[in-house]
Coordinates of C-alpha atoms in Angstrom, one line a residue:
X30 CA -12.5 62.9 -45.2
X31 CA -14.4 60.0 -46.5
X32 CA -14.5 56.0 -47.0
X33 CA -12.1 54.6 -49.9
X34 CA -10.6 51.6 -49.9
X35 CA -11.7 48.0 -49.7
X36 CA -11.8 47.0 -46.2
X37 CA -13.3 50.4 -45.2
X38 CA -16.4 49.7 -47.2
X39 CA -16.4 46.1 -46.3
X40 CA -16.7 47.2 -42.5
X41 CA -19.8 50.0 -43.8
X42 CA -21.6 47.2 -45.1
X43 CA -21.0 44.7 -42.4
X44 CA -21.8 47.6 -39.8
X45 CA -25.1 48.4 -41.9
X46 CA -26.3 45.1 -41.3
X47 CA -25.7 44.9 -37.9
X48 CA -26.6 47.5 -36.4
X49 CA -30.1 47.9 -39.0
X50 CA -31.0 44.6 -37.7
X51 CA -30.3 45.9 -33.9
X52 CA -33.7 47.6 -34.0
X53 CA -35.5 44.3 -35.0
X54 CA -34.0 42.3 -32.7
X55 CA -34.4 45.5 -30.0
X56 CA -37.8 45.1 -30.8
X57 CA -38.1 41.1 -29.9
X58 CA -36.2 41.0 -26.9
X59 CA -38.0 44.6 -25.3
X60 CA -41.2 41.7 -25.7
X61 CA -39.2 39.9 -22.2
X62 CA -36.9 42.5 -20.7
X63 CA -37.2 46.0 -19.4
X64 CA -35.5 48.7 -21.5
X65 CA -32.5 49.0 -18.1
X66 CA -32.0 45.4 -18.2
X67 CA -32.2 44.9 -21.7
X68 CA -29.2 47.7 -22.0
X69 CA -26.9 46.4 -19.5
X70 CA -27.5 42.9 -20.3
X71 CA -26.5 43.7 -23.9
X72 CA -23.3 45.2 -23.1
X73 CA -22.6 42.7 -20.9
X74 CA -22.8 40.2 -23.2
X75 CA -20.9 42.2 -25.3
X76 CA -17.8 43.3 -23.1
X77 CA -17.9 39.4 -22.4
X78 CA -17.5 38.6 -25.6
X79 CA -15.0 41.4 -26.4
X80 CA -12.6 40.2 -22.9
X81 CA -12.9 36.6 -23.5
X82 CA -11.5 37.4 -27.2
X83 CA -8.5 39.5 -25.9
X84 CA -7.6 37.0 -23.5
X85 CA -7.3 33.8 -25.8
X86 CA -5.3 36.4 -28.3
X87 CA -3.3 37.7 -25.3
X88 CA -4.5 41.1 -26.1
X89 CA -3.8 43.5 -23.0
X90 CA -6.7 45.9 -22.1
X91 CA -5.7 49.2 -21.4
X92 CA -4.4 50.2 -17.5
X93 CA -3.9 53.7 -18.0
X94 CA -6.4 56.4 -15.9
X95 CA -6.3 59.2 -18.9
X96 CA -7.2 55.7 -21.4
X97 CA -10.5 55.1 -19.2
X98 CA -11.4 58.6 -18.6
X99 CA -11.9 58.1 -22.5
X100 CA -13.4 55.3 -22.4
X101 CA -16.2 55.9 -19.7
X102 CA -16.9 59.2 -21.8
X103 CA -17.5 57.1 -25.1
X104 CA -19.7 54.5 -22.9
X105 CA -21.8 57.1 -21.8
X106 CA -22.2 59.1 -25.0
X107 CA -22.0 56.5 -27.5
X108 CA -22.7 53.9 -25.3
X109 CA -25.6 53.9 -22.9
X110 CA -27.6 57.0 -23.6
X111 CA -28.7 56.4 -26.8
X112 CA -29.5 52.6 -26.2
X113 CA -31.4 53.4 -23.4
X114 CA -33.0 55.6 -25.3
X115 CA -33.8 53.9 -28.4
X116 CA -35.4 51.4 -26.1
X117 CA -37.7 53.5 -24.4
X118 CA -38.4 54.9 -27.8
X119 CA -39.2 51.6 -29.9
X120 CA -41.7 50.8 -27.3
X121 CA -43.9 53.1 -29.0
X122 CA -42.5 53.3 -32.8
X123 CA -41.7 50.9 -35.0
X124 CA -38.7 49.0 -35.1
X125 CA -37.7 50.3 -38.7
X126 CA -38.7 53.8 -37.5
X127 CA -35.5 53.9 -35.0
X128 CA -33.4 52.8 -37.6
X129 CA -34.6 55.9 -40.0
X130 CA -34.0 58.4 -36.6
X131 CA -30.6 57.1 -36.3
X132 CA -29.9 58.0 -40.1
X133 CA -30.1 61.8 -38.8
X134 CA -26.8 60.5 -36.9
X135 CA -23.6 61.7 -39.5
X136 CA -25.9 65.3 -39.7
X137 CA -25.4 65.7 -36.1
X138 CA -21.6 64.3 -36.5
X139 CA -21.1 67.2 -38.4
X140 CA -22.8 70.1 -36.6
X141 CA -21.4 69.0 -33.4
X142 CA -17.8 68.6 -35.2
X143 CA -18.2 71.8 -36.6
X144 CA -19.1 73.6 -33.4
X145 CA -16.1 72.1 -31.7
X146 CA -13.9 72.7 -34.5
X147 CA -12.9 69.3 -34.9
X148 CA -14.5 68.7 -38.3
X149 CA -11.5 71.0 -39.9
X150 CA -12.1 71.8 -43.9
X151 CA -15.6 70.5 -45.1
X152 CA -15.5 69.4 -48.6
X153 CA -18.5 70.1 -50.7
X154 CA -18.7 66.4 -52.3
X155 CA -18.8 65.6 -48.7
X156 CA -21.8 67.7 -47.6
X157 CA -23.4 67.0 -50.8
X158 CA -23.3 63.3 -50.2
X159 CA -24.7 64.0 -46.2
X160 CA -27.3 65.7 -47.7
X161 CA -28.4 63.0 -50.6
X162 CA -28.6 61.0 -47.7
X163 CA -31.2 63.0 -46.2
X164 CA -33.2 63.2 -48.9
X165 CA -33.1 59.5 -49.5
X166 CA -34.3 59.0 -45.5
X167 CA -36.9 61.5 -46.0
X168 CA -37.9 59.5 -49.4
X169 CA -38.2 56.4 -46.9
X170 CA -39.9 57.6 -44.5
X171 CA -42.7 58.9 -46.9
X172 CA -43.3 55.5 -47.4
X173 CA -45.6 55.5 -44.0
X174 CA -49.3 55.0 -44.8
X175 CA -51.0 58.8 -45.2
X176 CA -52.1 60.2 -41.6
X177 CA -49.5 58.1 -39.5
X178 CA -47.7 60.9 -37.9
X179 CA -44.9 59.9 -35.4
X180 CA -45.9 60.3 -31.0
X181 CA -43.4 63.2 -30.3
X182 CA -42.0 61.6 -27.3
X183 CA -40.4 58.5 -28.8
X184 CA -39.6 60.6 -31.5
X185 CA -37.6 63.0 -29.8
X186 CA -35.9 60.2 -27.7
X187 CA -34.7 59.0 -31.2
X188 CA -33.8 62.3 -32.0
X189 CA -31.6 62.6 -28.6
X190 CA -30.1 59.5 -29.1
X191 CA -28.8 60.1 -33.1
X192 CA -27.5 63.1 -31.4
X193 CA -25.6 61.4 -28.7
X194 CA -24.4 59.1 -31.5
X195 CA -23.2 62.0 -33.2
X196 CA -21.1 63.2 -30.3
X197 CA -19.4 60.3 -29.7
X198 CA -18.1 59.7 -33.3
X199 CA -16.5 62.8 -33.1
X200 CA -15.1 62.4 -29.3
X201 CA -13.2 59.0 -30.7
X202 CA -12.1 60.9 -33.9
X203 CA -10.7 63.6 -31.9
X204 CA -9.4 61.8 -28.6
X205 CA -9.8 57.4 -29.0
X206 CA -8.7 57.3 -32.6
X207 CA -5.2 58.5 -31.8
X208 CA -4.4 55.8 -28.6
X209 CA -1.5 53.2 -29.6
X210 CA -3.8 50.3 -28.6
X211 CA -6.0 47.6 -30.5
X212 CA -9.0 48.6 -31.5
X213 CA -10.6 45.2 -29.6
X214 CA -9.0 46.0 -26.7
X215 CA -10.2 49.7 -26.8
X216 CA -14.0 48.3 -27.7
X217 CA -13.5 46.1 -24.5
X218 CA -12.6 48.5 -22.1
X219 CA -16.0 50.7 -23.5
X220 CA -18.0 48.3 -23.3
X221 CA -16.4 47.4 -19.7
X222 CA -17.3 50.9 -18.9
X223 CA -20.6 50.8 -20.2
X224 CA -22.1 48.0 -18.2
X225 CA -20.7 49.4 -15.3
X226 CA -22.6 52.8 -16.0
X227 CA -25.6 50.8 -17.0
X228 CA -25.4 49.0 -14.2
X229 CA -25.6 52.3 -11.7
X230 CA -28.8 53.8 -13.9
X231 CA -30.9 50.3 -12.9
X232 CA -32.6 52.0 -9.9
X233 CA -34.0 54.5 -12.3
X234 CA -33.9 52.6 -15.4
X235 CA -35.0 49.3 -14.9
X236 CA -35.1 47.9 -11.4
X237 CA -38.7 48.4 -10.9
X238 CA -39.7 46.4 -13.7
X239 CA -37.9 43.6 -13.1
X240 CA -41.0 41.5 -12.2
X241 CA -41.9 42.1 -15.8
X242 CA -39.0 40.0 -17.2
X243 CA -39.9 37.0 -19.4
X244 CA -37.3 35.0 -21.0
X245 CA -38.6 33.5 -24.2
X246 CA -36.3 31.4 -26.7
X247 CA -37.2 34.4 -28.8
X248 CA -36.3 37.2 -26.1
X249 CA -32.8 35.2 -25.6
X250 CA -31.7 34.5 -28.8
X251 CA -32.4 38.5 -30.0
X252 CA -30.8 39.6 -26.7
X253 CA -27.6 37.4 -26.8
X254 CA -27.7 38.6 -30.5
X255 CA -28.3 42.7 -29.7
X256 CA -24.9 41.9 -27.1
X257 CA -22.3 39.6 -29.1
X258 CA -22.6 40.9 -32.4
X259 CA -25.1 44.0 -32.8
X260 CA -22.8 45.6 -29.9
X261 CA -19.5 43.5 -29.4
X262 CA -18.2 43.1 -32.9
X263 CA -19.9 46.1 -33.9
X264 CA -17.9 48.3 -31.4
X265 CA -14.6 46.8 -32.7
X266 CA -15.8 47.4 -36.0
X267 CA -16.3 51.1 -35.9
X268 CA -13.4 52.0 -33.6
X269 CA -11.5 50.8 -36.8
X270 CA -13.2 52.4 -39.1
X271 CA -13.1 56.0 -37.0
X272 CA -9.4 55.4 -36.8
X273 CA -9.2 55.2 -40.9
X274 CA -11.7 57.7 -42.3
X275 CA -12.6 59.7 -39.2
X276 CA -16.2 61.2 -38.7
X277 CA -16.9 59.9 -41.9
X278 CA -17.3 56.7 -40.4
X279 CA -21.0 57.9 -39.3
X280 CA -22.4 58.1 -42.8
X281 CA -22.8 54.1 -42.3
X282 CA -26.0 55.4 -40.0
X283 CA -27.4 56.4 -43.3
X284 CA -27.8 53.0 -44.8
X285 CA -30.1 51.5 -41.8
X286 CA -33.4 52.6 -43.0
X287 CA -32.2 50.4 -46.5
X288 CA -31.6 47.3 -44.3
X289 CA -34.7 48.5 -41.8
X290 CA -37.0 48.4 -44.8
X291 CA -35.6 44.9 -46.5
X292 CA -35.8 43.3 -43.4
X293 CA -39.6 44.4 -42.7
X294 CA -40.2 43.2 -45.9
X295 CA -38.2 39.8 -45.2
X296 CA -39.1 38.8 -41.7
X297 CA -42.5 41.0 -41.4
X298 CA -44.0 41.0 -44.3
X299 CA -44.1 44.6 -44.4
X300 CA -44.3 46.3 -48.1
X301 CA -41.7 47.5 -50.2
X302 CA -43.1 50.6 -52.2
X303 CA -41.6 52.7 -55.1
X304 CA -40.5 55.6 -52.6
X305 CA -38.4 52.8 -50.6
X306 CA -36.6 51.9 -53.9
X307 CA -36.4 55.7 -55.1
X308 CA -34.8 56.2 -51.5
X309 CA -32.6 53.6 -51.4
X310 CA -30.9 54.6 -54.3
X311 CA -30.6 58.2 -53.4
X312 CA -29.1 57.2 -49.9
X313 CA -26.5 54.9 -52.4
X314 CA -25.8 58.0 -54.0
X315 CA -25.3 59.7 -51.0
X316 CA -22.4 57.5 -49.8
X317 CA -21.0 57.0 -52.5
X318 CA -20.4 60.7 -52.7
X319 CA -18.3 60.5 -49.5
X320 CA -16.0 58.6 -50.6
X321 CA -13.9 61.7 -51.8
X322 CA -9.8 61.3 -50.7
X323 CA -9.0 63.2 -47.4
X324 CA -7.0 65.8 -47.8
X325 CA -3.5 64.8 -48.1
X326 CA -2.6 67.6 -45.3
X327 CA -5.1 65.6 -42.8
X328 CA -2.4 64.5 -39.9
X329 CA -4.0 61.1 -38.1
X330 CA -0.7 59.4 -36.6
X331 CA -1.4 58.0 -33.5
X332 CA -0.4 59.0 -29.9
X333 CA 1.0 56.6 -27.3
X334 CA -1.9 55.8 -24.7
X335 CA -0.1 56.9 -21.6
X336 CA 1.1 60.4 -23.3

């Protein structure tokens, strides 16, 4: 358990950026479009993206029904719930904010992974490594000004939504990480099935705001944005990088409050004090600890999808 090798951390830092920057551009495009539409446009866009890729490449998407029972479970879980719930929630936080709740996401990998047994043997280099990440969060999220506490609401929707996050990294670890299929065409059929269970929430979610859309170059560029890369190559991405290091995958989660912070300080203005350095490095620290060898026992050969 843990990231080695070159194009592992290549994908961590390329995952880090995107999906840090997600809660900027969230943020921008939430300014045109209702939280519902904002989610299933998004993975629209994204399982657009993902199809159009597969077909040029002559990729075939999975057909099997046991293949899309997993996928529809990863859509929901990893997938819908927590988008739609980071975008009710950065209505009333800070962009930068959701990217430091989402941090708490590789803690709840690993107490959901070791209530359902599927974490196996923890190494202590491993937990240490979680837990330097903490602390470097926490060291962030001093950096609010004195007396700004967080609404509980939004907060706990954050919360709920690392959570989900959590629960989804280790479902693919245990269950999509072992199917004999590209990972593109896998992170197709997801997002397929996430549109589609977007699309049924809308009467709750969204449909009653629609009079509030307004489609600004700003709104359109962050939402085609949020879908084709934040969402489409990202999903790719990590379904790769499950398959390779497991649930150790999730302690990229830890590194968005670094690129939250730079890019408040980049594209907002926002200031860059000593306890965002301090906690940069600590969260640095923190993955680097992770990057302990599995054990050599670990068995992660993949399954035929129609087994």
């Amino acid at each position: 358990m843990g990231i080695t090798g070159r194009a592992p951390l290549v994908r961590l830092v390329v995952l880090a950026g995107l999906w840090g920057s997600s809660f900027l551009w969230a943020a921008v495009a939430l300014k045109g479009l209702p939280p519902g539409v904002l989610t299933v446009v998004r993975l629209a866009l994204g399982s657009a993206l993902l199809l159009g890729f597969c077909r040029l490449r002559g990729i075939r998407i999975p057909a099997e029904p046991r293949v899309w029972t997993h996928l529809a479970v990863v859509a929901a879980i990893g997938n819908v719930i927590p988008l739609l719930l980071f975008a009710y929630a950065v209505r009333s936080i800070d962009s930068h904010v959701g990217g430091m709740l989402n941090a708490t996401t590789p803690l709840w990998t690993l107490a959901i992974g070791i209530c359902t047994g599927a974490t196996g043997r923890i190494r202590g280099r491993y937990v240490a490594g979680l837990l330097a990440g903490l602390v470097g969060t926490l060291l962030v999220i001093g950096t609010w000004p004195p007396g700004e506490g967080l609404p509980a609401v939004p907060t706990m929707l954050g919360l709920l939504a690392a959570a989900s996050y959590g629960a989804s990294y280790v479902y693919i670890d245990r269950y999509m990480s072992k199917i004999d299929r590209p990972p593109v065409a896998l992170a197709a059929g997801q997002l397929v099935a996430g549109t589609v269970l977007a699309l049924l929430t809308l009467p709750v979610t969204g449909a009653h705001s629609l009079d509030g859309v307004r489609l600004t170059p700003a709104v359109v560029l962050a939402t085609i944005t949020l879908g084709a890369f934040c969402t489409g190559l990202a999903t790719v991405l990590n379904i790769r990088q499950i398959a390779e290091v497991g649930q150790a995958a999730s302690v990229v989660l830890y590194l968005l409050p670094v690129v939250a912070a730079v890019l408040g300080w980049l594209v907002l203005d926002e200031h860059i004090t000593a306890g965002t350095v301090v906690g940069t490095a600590v969260v640095l620290v923190g993955v680097g600890l992770t990057r302990a060898k599995r054990p050599a026992t670990e068995d992660r050969r993949r399954i035929p999808a129609d087994t």
